[in-house]
Coordinates of C-alpha atoms (C1' of nucleotides) in Angstrom, one line a residue:
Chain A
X6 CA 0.0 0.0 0.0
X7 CA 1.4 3.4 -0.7
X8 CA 1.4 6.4 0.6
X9 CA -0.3 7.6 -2.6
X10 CA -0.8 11.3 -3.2
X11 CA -1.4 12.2 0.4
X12 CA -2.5 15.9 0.7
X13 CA 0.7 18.1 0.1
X14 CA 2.0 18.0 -3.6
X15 CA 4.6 20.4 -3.3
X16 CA 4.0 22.5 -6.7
X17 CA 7.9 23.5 -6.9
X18 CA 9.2 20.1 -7.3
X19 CA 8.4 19.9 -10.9
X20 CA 10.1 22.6 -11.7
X21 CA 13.5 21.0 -12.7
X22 CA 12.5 18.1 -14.5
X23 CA 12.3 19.8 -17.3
X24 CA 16.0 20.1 -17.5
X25 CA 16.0 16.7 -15.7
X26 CA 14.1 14.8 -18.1
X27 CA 14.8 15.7 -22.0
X28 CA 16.2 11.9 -23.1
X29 CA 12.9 10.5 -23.0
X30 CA 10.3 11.1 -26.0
X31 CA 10.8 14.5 -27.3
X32 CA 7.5 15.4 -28.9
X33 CA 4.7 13.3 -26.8
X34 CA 2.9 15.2 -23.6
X35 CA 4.5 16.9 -20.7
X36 CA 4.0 15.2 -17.5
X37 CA 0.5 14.6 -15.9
X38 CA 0.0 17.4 -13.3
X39 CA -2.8 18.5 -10.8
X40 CA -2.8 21.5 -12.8
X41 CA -2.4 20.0 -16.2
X42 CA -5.8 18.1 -15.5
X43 CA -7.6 21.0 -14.1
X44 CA -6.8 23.1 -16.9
X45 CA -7.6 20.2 -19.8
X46 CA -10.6 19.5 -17.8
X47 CA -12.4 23.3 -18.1
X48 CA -11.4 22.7 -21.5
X49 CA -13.3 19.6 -21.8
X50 CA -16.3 21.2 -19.6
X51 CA -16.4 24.3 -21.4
X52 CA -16.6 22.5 -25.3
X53 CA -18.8 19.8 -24.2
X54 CA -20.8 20.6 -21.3
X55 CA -20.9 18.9 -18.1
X56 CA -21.7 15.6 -18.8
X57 CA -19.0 15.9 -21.8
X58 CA -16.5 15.5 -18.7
X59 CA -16.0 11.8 -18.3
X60 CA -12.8 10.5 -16.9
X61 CA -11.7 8.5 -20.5
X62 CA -12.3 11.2 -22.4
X63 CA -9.8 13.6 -19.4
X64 CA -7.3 10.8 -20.2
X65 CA -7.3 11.0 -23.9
X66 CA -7.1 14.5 -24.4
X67 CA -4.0 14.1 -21.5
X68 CA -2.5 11.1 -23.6
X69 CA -2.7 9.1 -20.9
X70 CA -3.8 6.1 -19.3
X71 CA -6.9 6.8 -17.3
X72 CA -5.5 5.1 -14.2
X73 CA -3.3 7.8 -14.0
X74 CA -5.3 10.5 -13.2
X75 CA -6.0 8.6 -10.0
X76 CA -2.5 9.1 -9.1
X77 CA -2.9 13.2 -8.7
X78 CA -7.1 13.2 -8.3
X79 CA -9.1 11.5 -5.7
X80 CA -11.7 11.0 -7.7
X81 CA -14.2 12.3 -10.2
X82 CA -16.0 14.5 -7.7
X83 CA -12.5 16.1 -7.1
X84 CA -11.7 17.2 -10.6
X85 CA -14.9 18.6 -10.3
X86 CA -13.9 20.6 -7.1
X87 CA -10.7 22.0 -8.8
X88 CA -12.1 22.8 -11.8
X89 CA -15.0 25.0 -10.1
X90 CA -11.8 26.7 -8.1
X91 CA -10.0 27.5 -10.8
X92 CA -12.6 29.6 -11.9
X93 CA -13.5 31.6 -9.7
X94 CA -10.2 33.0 -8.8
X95 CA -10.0 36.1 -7.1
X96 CA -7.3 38.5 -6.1
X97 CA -7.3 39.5 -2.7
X98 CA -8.7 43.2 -3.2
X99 CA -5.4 45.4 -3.1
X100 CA -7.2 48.3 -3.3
X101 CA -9.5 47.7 -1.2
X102 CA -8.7 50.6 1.0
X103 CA -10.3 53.5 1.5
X104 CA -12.6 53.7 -2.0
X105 CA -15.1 56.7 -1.3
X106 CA -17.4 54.5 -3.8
X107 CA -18.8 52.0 -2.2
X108 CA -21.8 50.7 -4.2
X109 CA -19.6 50.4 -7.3
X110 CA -16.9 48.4 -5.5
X111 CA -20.0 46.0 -4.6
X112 CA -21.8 46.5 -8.4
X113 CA -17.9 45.7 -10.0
X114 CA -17.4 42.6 -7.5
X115 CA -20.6 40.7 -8.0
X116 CA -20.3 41.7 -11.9
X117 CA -17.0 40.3 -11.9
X118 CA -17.9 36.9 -10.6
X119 CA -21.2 36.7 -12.5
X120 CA -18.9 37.1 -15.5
X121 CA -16.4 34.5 -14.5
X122 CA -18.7 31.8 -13.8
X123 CA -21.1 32.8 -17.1
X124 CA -17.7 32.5 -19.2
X125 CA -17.9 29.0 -17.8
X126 CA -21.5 28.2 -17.5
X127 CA -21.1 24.7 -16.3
X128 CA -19.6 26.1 -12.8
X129 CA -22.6 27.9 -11.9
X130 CA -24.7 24.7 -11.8
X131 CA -22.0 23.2 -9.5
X132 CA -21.0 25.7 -7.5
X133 CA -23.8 25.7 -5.0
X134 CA -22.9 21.8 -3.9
X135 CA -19.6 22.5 -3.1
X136 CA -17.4 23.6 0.1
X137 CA -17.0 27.4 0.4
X138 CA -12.9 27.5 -1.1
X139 CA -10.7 30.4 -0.5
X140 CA -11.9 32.6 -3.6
X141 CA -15.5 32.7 -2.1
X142 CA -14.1 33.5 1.4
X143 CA -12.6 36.6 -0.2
X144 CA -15.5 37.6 -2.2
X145 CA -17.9 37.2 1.0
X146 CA -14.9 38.9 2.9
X147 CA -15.0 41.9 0.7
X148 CA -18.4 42.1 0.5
X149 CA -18.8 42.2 4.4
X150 CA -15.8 45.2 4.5
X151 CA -17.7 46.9 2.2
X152 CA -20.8 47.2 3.5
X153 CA -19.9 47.6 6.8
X154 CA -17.8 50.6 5.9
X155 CA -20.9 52.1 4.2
X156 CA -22.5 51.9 7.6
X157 CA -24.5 49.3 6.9
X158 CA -25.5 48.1 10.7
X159 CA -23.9 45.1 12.0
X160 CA -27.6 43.7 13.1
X161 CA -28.6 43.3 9.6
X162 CA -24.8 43.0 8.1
X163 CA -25.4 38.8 7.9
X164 CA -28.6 39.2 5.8
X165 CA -27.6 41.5 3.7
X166 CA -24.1 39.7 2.5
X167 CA -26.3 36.3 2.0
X168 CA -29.2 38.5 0.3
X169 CA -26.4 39.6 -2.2
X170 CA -24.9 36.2 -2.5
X171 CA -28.6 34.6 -3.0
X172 CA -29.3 37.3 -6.1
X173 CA -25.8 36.8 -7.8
X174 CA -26.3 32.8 -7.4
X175 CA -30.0 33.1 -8.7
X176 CA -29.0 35.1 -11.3
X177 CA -26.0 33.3 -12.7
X178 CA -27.6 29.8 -12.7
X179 CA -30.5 31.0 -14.5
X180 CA -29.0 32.7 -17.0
X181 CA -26.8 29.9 -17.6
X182 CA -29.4 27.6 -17.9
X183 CA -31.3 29.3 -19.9
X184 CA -28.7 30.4 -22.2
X185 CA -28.5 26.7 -23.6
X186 CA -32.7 27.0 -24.7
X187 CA -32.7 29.3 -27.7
X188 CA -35.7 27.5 -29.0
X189 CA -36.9 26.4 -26.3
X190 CA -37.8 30.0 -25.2
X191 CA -39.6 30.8 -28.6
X192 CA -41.1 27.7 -27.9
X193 CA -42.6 28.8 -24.6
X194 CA -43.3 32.6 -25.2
X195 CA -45.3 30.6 -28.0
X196 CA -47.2 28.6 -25.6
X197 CA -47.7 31.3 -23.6
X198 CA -49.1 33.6 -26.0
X199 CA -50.9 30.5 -26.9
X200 CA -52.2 30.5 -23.1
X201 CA -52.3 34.0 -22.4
X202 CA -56.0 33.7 -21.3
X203 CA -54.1 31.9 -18.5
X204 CA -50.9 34.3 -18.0
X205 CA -52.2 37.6 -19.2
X206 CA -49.6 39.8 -17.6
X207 CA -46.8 38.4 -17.8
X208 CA -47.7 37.8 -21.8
X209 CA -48.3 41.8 -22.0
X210 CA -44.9 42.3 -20.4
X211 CA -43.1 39.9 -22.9
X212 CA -41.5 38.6 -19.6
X213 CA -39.9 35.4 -21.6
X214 CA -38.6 37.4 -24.3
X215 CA -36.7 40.0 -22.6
X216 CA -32.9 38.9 -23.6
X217 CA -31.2 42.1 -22.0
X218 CA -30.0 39.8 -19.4
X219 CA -26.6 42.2 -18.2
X220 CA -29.3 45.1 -18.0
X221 CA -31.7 43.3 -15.8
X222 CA -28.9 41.7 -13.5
X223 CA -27.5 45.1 -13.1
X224 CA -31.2 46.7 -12.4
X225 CA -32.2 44.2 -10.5
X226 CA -28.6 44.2 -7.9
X227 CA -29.8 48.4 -7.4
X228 CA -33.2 47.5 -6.2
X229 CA -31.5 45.2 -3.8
X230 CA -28.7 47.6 -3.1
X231 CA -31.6 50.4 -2.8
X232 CA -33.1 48.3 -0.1
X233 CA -29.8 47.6 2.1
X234 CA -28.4 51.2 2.3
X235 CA -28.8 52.9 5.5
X236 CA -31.7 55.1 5.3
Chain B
X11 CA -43.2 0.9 -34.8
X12 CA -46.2 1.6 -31.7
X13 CA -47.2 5.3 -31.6
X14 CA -46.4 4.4 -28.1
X15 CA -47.3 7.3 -25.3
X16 CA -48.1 10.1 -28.0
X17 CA -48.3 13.6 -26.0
X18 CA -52.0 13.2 -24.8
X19 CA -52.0 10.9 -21.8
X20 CA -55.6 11.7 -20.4
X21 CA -55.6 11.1 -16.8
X22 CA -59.2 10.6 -16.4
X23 CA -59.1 7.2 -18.7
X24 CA -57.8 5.3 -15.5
X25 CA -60.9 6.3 -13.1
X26 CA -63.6 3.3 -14.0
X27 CA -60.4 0.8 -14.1
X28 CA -60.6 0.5 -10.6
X29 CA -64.2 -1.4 -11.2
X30 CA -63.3 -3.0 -14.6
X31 CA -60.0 -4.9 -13.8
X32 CA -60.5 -6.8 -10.1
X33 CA -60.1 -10.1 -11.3
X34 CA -56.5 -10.0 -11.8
X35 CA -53.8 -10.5 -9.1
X36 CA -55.5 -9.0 -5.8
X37 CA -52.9 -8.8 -3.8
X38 CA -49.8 -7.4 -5.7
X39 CA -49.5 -3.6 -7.2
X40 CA -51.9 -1.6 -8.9
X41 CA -51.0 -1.5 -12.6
X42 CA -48.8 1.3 -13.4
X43 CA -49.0 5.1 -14.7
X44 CA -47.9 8.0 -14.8
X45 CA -49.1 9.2 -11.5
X46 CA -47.8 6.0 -9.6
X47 CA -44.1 6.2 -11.5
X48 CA -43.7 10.0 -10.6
X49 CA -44.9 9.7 -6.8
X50 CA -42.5 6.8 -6.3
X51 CA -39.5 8.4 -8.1
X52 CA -40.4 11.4 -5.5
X53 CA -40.3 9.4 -2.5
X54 CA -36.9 7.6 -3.6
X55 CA -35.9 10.9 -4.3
X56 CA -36.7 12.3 -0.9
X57 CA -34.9 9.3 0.9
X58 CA -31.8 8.8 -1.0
X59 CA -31.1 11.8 -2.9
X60 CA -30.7 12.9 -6.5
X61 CA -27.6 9.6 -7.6
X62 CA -30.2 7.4 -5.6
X63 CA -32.9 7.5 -8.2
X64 CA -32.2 4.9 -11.4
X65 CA -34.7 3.7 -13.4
X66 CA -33.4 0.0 -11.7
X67 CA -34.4 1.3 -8.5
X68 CA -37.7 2.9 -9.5
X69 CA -38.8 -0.3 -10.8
X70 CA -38.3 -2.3 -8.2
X71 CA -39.8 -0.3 -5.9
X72 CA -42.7 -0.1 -7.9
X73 CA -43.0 -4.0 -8.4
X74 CA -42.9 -3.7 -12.3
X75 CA -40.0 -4.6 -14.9
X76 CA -37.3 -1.8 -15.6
X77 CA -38.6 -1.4 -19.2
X78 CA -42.5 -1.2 -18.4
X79 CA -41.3 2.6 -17.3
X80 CA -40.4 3.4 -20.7
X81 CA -43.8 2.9 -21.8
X82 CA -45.5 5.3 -19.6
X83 CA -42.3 7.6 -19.7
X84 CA -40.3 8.9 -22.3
X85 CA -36.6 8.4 -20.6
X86 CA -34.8 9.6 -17.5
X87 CA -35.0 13.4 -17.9
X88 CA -38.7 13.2 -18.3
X89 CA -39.0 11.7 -14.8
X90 CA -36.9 14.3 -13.2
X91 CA -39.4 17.0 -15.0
X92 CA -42.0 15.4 -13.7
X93 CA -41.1 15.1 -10.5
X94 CA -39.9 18.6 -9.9
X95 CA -43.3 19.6 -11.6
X96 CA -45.1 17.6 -8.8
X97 CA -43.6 19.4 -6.2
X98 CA -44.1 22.9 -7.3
X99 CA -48.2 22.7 -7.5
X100 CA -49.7 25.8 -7.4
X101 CA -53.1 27.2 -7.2
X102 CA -54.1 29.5 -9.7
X103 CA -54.7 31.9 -6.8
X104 CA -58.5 31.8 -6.1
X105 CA -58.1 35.0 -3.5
X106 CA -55.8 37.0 -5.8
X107 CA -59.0 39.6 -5.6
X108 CA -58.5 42.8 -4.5
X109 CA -56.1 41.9 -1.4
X110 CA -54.9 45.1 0.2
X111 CA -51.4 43.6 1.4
X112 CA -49.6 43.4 -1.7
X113 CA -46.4 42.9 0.3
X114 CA -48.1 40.4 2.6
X115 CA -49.1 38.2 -0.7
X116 CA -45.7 38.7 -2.2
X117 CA -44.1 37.4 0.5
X118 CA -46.5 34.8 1.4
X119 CA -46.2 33.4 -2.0
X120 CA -42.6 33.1 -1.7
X121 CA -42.1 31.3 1.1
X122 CA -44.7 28.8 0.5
X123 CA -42.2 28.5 -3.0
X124 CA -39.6 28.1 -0.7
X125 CA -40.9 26.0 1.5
X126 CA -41.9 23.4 -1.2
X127 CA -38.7 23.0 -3.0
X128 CA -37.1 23.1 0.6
X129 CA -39.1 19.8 1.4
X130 CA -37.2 18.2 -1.3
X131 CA -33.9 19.5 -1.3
X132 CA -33.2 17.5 -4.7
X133 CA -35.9 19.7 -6.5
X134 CA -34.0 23.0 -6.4
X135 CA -30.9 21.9 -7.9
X136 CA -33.0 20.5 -10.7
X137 CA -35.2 23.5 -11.2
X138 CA -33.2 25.8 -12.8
X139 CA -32.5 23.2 -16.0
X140 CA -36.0 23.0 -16.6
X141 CA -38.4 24.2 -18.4
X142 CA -41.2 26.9 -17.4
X143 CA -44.0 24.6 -16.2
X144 CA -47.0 25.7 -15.8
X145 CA -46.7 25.8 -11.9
X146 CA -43.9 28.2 -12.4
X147 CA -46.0 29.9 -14.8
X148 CA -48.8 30.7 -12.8
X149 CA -46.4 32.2 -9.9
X150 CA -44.9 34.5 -11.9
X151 CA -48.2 35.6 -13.4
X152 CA -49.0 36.0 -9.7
X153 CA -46.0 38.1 -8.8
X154 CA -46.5 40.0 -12.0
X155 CA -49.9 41.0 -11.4
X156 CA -49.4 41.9 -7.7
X157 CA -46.5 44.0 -8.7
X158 CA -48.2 45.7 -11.2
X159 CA -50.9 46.3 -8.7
X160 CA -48.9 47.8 -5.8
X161 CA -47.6 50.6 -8.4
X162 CA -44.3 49.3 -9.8
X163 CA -43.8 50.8 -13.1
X164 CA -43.8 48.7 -16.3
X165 CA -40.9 49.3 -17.1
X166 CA -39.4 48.3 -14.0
X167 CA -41.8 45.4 -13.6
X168 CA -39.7 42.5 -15.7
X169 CA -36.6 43.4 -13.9
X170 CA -38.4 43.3 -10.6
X171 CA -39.8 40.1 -11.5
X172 CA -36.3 38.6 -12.3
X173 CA -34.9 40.1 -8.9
X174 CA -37.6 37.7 -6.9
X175 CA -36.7 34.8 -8.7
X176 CA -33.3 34.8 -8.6
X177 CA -33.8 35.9 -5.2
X178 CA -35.9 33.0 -4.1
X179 CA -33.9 30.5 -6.8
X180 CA -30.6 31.7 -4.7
X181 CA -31.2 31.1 -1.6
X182 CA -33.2 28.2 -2.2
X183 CA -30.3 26.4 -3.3
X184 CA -28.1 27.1 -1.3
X185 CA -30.1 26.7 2.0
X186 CA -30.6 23.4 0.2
X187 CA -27.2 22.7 -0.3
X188 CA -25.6 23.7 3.0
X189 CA -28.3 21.4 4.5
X190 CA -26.3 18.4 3.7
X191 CA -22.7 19.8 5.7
X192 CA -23.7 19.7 9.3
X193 CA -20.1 19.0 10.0
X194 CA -18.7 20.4 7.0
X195 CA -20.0 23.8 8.3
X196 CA -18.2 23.3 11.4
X197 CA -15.0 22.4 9.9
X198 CA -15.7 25.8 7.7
X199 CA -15.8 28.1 10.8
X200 CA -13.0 26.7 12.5
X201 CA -10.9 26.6 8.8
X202 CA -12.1 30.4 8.9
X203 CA -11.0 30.9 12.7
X204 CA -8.0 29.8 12.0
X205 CA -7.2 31.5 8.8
X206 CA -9.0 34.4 10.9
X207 CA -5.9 36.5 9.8
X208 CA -7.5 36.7 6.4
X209 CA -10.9 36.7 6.6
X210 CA -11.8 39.1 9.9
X211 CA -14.9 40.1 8.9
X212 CA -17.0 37.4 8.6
X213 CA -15.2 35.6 11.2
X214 CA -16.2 38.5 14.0
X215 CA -20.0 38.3 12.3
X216 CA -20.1 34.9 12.3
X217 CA -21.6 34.4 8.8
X218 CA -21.0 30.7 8.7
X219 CA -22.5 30.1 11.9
X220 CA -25.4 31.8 11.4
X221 CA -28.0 28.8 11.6
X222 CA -31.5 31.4 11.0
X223 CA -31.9 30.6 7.3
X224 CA -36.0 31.1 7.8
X225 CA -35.2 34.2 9.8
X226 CA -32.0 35.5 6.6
X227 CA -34.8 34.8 4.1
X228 CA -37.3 37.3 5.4
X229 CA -35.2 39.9 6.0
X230 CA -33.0 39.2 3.0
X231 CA -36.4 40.0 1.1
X232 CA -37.5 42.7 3.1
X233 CA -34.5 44.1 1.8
X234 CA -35.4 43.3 -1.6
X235 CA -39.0 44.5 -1.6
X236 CA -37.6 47.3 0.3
X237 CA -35.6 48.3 -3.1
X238 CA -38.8 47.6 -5.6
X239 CA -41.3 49.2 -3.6
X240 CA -42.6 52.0 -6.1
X241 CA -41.1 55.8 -3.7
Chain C
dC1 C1' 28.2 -1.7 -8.0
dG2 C1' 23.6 -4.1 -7.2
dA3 C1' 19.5 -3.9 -4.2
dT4 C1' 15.8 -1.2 -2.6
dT5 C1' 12.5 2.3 -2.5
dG6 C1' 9.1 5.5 -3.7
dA7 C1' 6.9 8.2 -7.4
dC8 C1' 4.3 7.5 -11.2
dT9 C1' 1.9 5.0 -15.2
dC10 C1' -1.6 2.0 -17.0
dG11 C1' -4.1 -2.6 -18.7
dT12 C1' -7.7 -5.3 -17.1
dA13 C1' -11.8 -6.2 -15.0
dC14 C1' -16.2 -5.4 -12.2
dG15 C1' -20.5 -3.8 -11.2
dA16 C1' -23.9 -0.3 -12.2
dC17 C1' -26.0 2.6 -15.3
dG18 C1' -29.6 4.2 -19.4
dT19 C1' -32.1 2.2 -22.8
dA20 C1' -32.7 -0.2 -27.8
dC21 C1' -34.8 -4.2 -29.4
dC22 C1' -37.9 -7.8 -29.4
dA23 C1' -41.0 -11.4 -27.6
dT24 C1' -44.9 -11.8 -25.1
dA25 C1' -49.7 -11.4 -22.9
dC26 C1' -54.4 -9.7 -22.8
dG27 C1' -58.8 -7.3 -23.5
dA28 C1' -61.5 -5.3 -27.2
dT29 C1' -63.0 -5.3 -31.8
dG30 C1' -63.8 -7.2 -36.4
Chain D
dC29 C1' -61.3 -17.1 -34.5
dA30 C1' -58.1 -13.4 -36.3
dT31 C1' -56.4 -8.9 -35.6
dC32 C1' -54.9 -5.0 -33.1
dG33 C1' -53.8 -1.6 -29.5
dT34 C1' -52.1 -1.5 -24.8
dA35 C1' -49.0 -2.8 -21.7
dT36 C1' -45.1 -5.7 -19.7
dG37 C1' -40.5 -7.1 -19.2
dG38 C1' -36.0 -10.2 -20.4
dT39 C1' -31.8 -9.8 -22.7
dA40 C1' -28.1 -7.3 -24.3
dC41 C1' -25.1 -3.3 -25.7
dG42 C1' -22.3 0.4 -24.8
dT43 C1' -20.5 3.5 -21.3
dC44 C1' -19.4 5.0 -17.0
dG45 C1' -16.3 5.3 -12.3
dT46 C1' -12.8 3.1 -10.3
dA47 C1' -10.4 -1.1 -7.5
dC48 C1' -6.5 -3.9 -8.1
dG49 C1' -2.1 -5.0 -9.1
dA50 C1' 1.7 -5.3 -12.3
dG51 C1' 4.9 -2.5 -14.6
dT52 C1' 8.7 1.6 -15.4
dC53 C1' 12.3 4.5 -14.0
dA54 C1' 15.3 7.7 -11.0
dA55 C1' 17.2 8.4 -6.7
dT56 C1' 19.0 6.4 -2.6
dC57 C1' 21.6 3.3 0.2
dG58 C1' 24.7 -0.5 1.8

DNA sequence: CGATTGACTCGTACGACGTACCATACGATG
DNA sequence: CATCGTATGGTACGTCGTACGAGTCAATCG
């Protein structure tokens, strides 16, 4: 029984190799990685979706055996992990200090990491199901600076970080979901207006058809921002 | 080639069968439909979760053959629809009269949306892939109307709309998805105590202890209406 | 120097999955 | 009795995640 890959993996160590290592086949793959697989595997998420991401397939487009992932992965659900954190990454907020404009430091954050995930629309859906990694930490960490420098009272300070967390979550995942439905929305603003007797209103207000999807997020994050400042 | 289960499935066909078939086997299951497949797919889906339900699984439990589902149901995906639709019911508002509370119906129809999906966790991470059924339908024609009643502007109204269902959608899934990490969120606060260096914030507020998800809800969407309400 | 070790690769195999195909059974209709 | 639509389900195929264990090679040690 080996020790296997057991937590630390020491990203330096590689670093030689190269130099170490030019006998053997000059033109085949560089050596399997954590990050090599991570990186191939976004690839594979982002052209073929999330049930594209199979662990054959990983190994293919590695040139390897599939076995070998095993050796840097622990599993399927972890590539899944990594690839969700790689993401979402998220520089610590160096000029986070003394910006007299709040509200847009809180509009440009949550804009930023709607774009991120919607440039990968698979990580939205997984997100939610997954353990709260450093790059969220930051984001909620800013978030809660932010507001509380604004003077937003430390009573409600909780409810408003997870209120702005809920809307950015809600929002992302349903864009990205409904992104992949072209058709299928003509197909339902059809049956609606087939139904309207049903649905009057939201037939009058084209509700389905509205594609201004940056416009609404953005409208929608002031009514909730409206609603948290101190009055 | 059958024309097999062609669109129109009629539930009323069923009703006299109860009186026209009692000679056969009287003591093992009823014969099976629709109905019967999706209420059984929702219980295995309450007790083992979203990898719990095969069609294997759903068959036994149902005393049939695995391929006597396909008759009745189109594949895999079109259980999930249906049982996602099942738990999302909705009455087409009988009292939507002339109710003076706007924000009291609002809110009321929320968290009874809430509460549903929150009674099977599995149902909110399969929402947002699906579909506008007509359950969904009929709430947002709800929330549309009341809106529109309470003086929100029309131009305003779709993005207001939006802003309540990603609201809702948001913290739906993730109240549904912390559910499952008891422990998880325990090892969380103490990773964050002890990176407390980074993240002081939200350690001092406590965010991930915070156990009130009812109590964050409400006020979240106070918040939120807060915003919308017309000045 | 040869033996050992530990890091890494991968072929084979197993059990579980969704479902295509086809044979069957049965009540109603001709 | 023959035919047909409705309904059931056994077998089989291809694909999946991954356990197991045999293999390679460089570095280390006696």
């Amino acid at each position: 029984m080996v020790a296997k890959r057991s937590g630390a993996r020491s990203k330096g160590d590689q670093r030689i190799s190269v130099s170490l290592q030019p006998v053997q086949q000059a033109s085949t793959e560089p050596p399997l990685s954590r990050e090599r697989i991570v990186a191939t595997a976004v690839e594979l998420l982002d052209a073929q979706g999330i049930d594209g991401l199979t662990m054959r397939r990983l190994a293919d487009r590695l040139g390897s055996g599939v076995m070998s992932l095993y050796w840097h992965v622990d599993n399927k659900e972890d590539v899944f992990d990594l690839a969700v954190d790689s993401v979402l990454e998220h520089r610590g907020s160096p000029e986070t200090g003394e910006s007299p404009d709040w509200r847009g430091d809180v509009v440009h954050m949550l804009e930023d990491w709607r774009a991120r995930m919607l440039r990968h629309p698979w990580s939205a859906s997984l997100l939610p199901r997954r353990a709260l990694g450093r790059n969220i930490l930051g984001r909620l960490e800013m978030l809660s600076k932010t507001l509380s420098r604004a003077g937003v009272a430390d009573a409600d300070l909780n409810a408003a970080i997870w209120s702005l967390w809920n809307y950015v979550m809600g929002a992302t995942l349903t864009r990205a979901s409904f992104d992949l439905s072209e058709e299928d929305r003509a197909a339902a603003q059809q049956r609606l207006t087939h139904l309207s007797e049903h649905y009057p209103t939201i037939e009058r207000s084209r509700l389905l058809l509205d594609n201004d999807w940056d416009g609404a997020f953005r409208r929608g994050l002031d009514f909730l921002l409206d609603g948290l400042s101190p009055r």
